[in-house]
Amino acid sequence: TGASAIGKSELALTLISILWLDYPIAHWALATHPIPDLADPHARHGDIARELMMLEQWGQWTSSVLVIAAVALIDKAGRRRAFSIALGCIITVLITYLLKDLFGRTRPYVLGDGHWIWGGPAKGFHNGAAWGSFPSAHTTGAFALSVGLSWFYPRGRALFMSLALITASQRILHSVHFLSDTVVGLMLAVLVTRGSL
């Protein structure tokens, strides 16, 4: 019990530290716009910005369906593996959207300065995406897909996890998520997907 108490204390301190970092990181991203918005016709963006935007979609519906279909078609044991990966992704994303509505946290851009409000179910269930910051669905989807792929194809683990980390980082740099949204999304995806596998 001593070791588990230490582990729980460390986890709690880590989460508190991450929440403490939410404001300065979100404020910096809002003030500096480190990644140009592709929809902005006046923004200067080149190939790197376009590639990063494409990579941000790792773990979203279209990319997940394509990757899972590739597993089903290419691997000899593909159908069973594809089903397992898909199940982990679906369960993770369903839990994520339920938590988004229950917490009702504003996104970094809503207040314009990197602060946030926890609105709870009253805001989360009724006020749309602006109040659905916590946890990050892009991050949970990306890590759910990466964890599922890593489970069956461990040689590709570094690539899969790198793609998920790029997705999580992009969400913070685009001022649509806080650091804690992505960290909790990562933890949720790992726990749920590994549990389903």
Short mmCIF file of C-alpha atoms in Angstrom, two decimals:
data_model
loop_
_atom_site.label_atom_id
_atom_site.label_comp_id
_atom_site.label_asym_id
_atom_site.label_seq_id
_atom_site.Cartn_x
_atom_site.Cartn_y
_atom_site.Cartn_z
CA THR A 1 0.00 0.00 0.00
CA GLY A 2 2.96 2.32 0.57
CA ALA A 3 4.05 2.12 -3.05
CA SER A 4 0.52 2.71 -4.35
CA ALA A 5 0.08 5.70 -2.02
CA ILE A 6 3.30 7.20 -3.34
CA GLY A 7 2.14 6.56 -6.91
CA LYS A 8 -1.21 8.25 -6.25
CA SER A 9 0.49 11.23 -4.60
CA GLU A 10 2.89 11.61 -7.51
CA LEU A 11 0.02 11.39 -10.00
CA ALA A 12 -1.96 14.03 -8.12
CA LEU A 13 1.05 16.37 -7.95
CA THR A 14 1.73 15.84 -11.65
CA LEU A 15 -1.85 16.72 -12.57
CA ILE A 16 -1.79 19.83 -10.35
CA SER A 17 1.51 20.90 -11.95
CA ILE A 18 0.04 20.44 -15.41
CA LEU A 19 -3.04 22.50 -14.49
CA TRP A 20 -0.68 25.21 -13.19
CA LEU A 21 1.05 25.25 -16.60
CA ASP A 22 -2.22 25.50 -18.55
CA TYR A 23 -2.55 29.28 -18.37
CA PRO A 24 1.02 30.32 -19.29
CA ILE A 25 1.21 27.91 -22.24
CA ALA A 26 -2.28 28.82 -23.53
CA HIS A 27 -1.58 32.54 -23.09
CA TRP A 28 1.70 32.21 -25.02
CA ALA A 29 0.02 30.27 -27.87
CA LEU A 30 -2.77 32.85 -28.12
CA ALA A 31 -0.31 35.77 -28.09
CA THR A 32 2.25 34.40 -30.55
CA HIS A 33 0.23 32.16 -32.90
CA PRO A 34 3.19 29.79 -33.37
CA ILE A 35 1.45 27.91 -36.19
CA PRO A 36 -0.26 29.96 -38.91
CA ASP A 37 -3.92 29.28 -39.54
CA LEU A 38 -4.40 27.80 -43.01
CA ALA A 39 -7.83 29.42 -43.27
CA ASP A 40 -6.31 32.89 -42.83
CA PRO A 41 -5.56 34.28 -46.33
CA HIS A 42 -3.07 36.79 -44.88
CA ALA A 43 -1.06 34.24 -42.90
CA ARG A 44 2.26 33.10 -44.28
CA HIS A 45 2.37 29.34 -44.39
CA GLY A 46 4.28 26.91 -46.47
CA ASP A 47 4.67 23.21 -46.85
CA ILE A 48 5.60 22.63 -43.21
CA ALA A 49 2.40 24.25 -41.93
CA ARG A 50 0.31 22.22 -44.37
CA GLU A 51 2.09 18.98 -43.41
CA LEU A 52 1.57 19.68 -39.70
CA MET A 53 -2.13 20.30 -40.30
CA MET A 54 -2.36 16.97 -42.10
CA LEU A 55 -0.54 15.17 -39.30
CA GLU A 56 -2.92 16.70 -36.76
CA GLN A 57 -5.64 14.47 -38.19
CA TRP A 58 -3.93 11.26 -37.01
CA GLY A 59 -6.50 9.32 -35.02
CA GLN A 60 -9.55 11.17 -36.37
CA TRP A 61 -12.39 9.32 -38.06
CA THR A 62 -11.12 9.30 -41.63
CA SER A 63 -7.50 8.45 -40.83
CA SER A 64 -8.55 5.85 -38.25
CA VAL A 65 -10.90 4.13 -40.69
CA LEU A 66 -8.19 4.11 -43.39
CA VAL A 67 -5.51 2.75 -41.04
CA ILE A 68 -7.84 0.10 -39.56
CA ALA A 69 -8.95 -0.93 -43.07
CA ALA A 70 -5.28 -1.26 -44.08
CA VAL A 71 -4.67 -3.53 -41.07
CA ALA A 72 -7.67 -5.67 -42.06
CA LEU A 73 -6.52 -5.96 -45.69
CA ILE A 74 -2.75 -6.35 -45.32
CA ASP A 75 -2.18 -8.43 -42.19
CA LYS A 76 -2.97 -12.17 -42.17
CA ALA A 77 -4.61 -11.78 -38.75
CA GLY A 78 -5.92 -8.40 -39.83
CA ARG A 79 -9.65 -8.76 -39.33
CA ARG A 80 -9.35 -9.68 -35.68
CA ARG A 81 -6.68 -7.05 -35.06
CA ALA A 82 -8.62 -4.39 -36.93
CA PHE A 83 -11.72 -5.14 -34.87
CA SER A 84 -9.73 -4.90 -31.62
CA ILE A 85 -8.14 -1.58 -32.60
CA ALA A 86 -11.49 -0.17 -33.75
CA LEU A 87 -13.20 -1.26 -30.53
CA GLY A 88 -10.51 0.45 -28.42
CA CYS A 89 -10.81 3.66 -30.45
CA ILE A 90 -14.62 3.74 -30.29
CA ILE A 91 -14.82 3.11 -26.53
CA THR A 92 -12.15 5.73 -25.85
CA VAL A 93 -13.81 8.41 -27.97
CA LEU A 94 -17.28 7.73 -26.50
CA ILE A 95 -15.92 8.15 -22.96
CA THR A 96 -14.08 11.29 -24.06
CA TYR A 97 -17.22 12.97 -25.41
CA LEU A 98 -19.16 12.08 -22.26
CA LEU A 99 -16.41 13.65 -20.12
CA LYS A 100 -16.34 16.76 -22.35
CA ASP A 101 -20.03 17.33 -21.66
CA LEU A 102 -19.75 16.55 -17.95
CA PHE A 103 -16.84 18.95 -17.34
CA GLY A 104 -17.91 21.72 -19.74
CA ARG A 105 -14.52 23.42 -19.81
CA THR A 106 -13.96 26.41 -22.09
CA ARG A 107 -11.29 26.26 -24.77
CA PRO A 108 -8.27 28.60 -24.53
CA TYR A 109 -9.59 30.95 -27.21
CA VAL A 110 -13.03 31.45 -25.61
CA LEU A 111 -11.97 33.99 -22.99
CA GLY A 112 -9.22 35.28 -25.25
CA ASP A 113 -6.42 35.24 -22.70
CA GLY A 114 -5.74 31.59 -21.88
CA HIS A 115 -7.93 31.38 -18.78
CA TRP A 116 -10.72 28.85 -18.49
CA ILE A 117 -14.04 28.20 -16.80
CA TRP A 118 -15.35 24.81 -15.71
CA GLY A 119 -19.03 25.07 -16.62
CA GLY A 120 -20.02 21.53 -15.75
CA PRO A 121 -22.88 19.67 -17.42
CA ALA A 122 -25.03 22.81 -17.62
CA LYS A 123 -22.57 24.34 -20.09
CA GLY A 124 -21.06 21.16 -21.54
CA PHE A 125 -24.30 19.56 -22.71
CA HIS A 126 -25.82 22.76 -24.12
CA ASN A 127 -23.11 25.19 -25.30
CA GLY A 128 -21.33 23.22 -28.01
CA ALA A 129 -17.67 22.78 -28.86
CA ALA A 130 -16.50 26.01 -27.21
CA TRP A 131 -17.26 24.37 -23.85
CA GLY A 132 -15.83 20.94 -24.77
CA SER A 133 -12.13 21.35 -24.12
CA PHE A 134 -11.51 18.66 -21.49
CA PRO A 135 -10.27 16.10 -22.46
CA SER A 136 -9.01 16.50 -26.02
CA ALA A 137 -10.85 14.17 -28.42
CA HIS A 138 -8.14 14.61 -31.08
CA THR A 139 -5.55 13.46 -28.53
CA THR A 140 -7.58 10.52 -27.23
CA GLY A 141 -8.34 9.39 -30.78
CA ALA A 142 -4.68 9.70 -31.81
CA PHE A 143 -3.37 7.80 -28.80
CA ALA A 144 -6.11 5.16 -28.94
CA LEU A 145 -5.15 4.39 -32.53
CA SER A 146 -1.42 4.47 -31.70
CA VAL A 147 -1.78 2.24 -28.64
CA GLY A 148 -3.84 -0.29 -30.63
CA LEU A 149 -1.31 -0.34 -33.45
CA SER A 150 1.61 -0.56 -31.01
CA TRP A 151 -0.02 -3.52 -29.28
CA PHE A 152 -0.02 -5.57 -32.49
CA TYR A 153 2.96 -3.99 -34.27
CA PRO A 154 5.52 -3.11 -31.57
CA ARG A 155 8.30 -2.39 -34.09
CA GLY A 156 6.30 0.67 -35.23
CA ARG A 157 5.64 1.97 -31.71
CA ALA A 158 7.97 4.99 -32.01
CA LEU A 159 6.32 6.09 -35.26
CA PHE A 160 2.77 5.61 -33.95
CA MET A 161 3.46 7.46 -30.69
CA SER A 162 5.29 10.28 -32.52
CA LEU A 163 2.23 10.85 -34.70
CA ALA A 164 0.00 10.98 -31.61
CA LEU A 165 2.36 13.43 -29.87
CA ILE A 166 2.34 15.68 -32.94
CA THR A 167 -1.46 15.68 -32.82
CA ALA A 168 -1.52 16.58 -29.11
CA SER A 169 1.07 19.34 -29.56
CA GLN A 170 -0.81 20.83 -32.49
CA ARG A 171 -4.00 21.08 -30.45
CA ILE A 172 -2.19 23.18 -27.84
CA LEU A 173 -0.38 25.35 -30.39
CA HIS A 174 -3.64 26.08 -32.23
CA SER A 175 -5.17 27.34 -28.94
CA VAL A 176 -8.01 24.82 -28.98
CA HIS A 177 -6.79 22.78 -26.00
CA PHE A 178 -4.87 23.21 -22.78
CA LEU A 179 -1.89 21.05 -21.83
CA SER A 180 -4.02 19.24 -19.22
CA ASP A 181 -6.65 18.40 -21.87
CA THR A 182 -4.05 16.57 -23.92
CA VAL A 183 -2.30 14.87 -20.99
CA VAL A 184 -5.59 13.55 -19.60
CA GLY A 185 -6.60 12.54 -23.14
CA LEU A 186 -3.35 10.58 -23.48
CA MET A 187 -3.84 8.83 -20.11
CA LEU A 188 -7.47 8.04 -20.89
CA ALA A 189 -6.60 6.59 -24.29
CA VAL A 190 -3.82 4.41 -22.90
CA LEU A 191 -5.92 3.07 -20.01
CA VAL A 192 -9.10 2.41 -21.99
CA THR A 193 -7.45 1.04 -25.13
CA ARG A 194 -5.09 -1.26 -23.26
CA GLY A 195 -8.02 -2.40 -21.10
CA SER A 196 -10.13 -3.17 -24.17
CA LEU A 197 -7.24 -5.01 -25.85
#
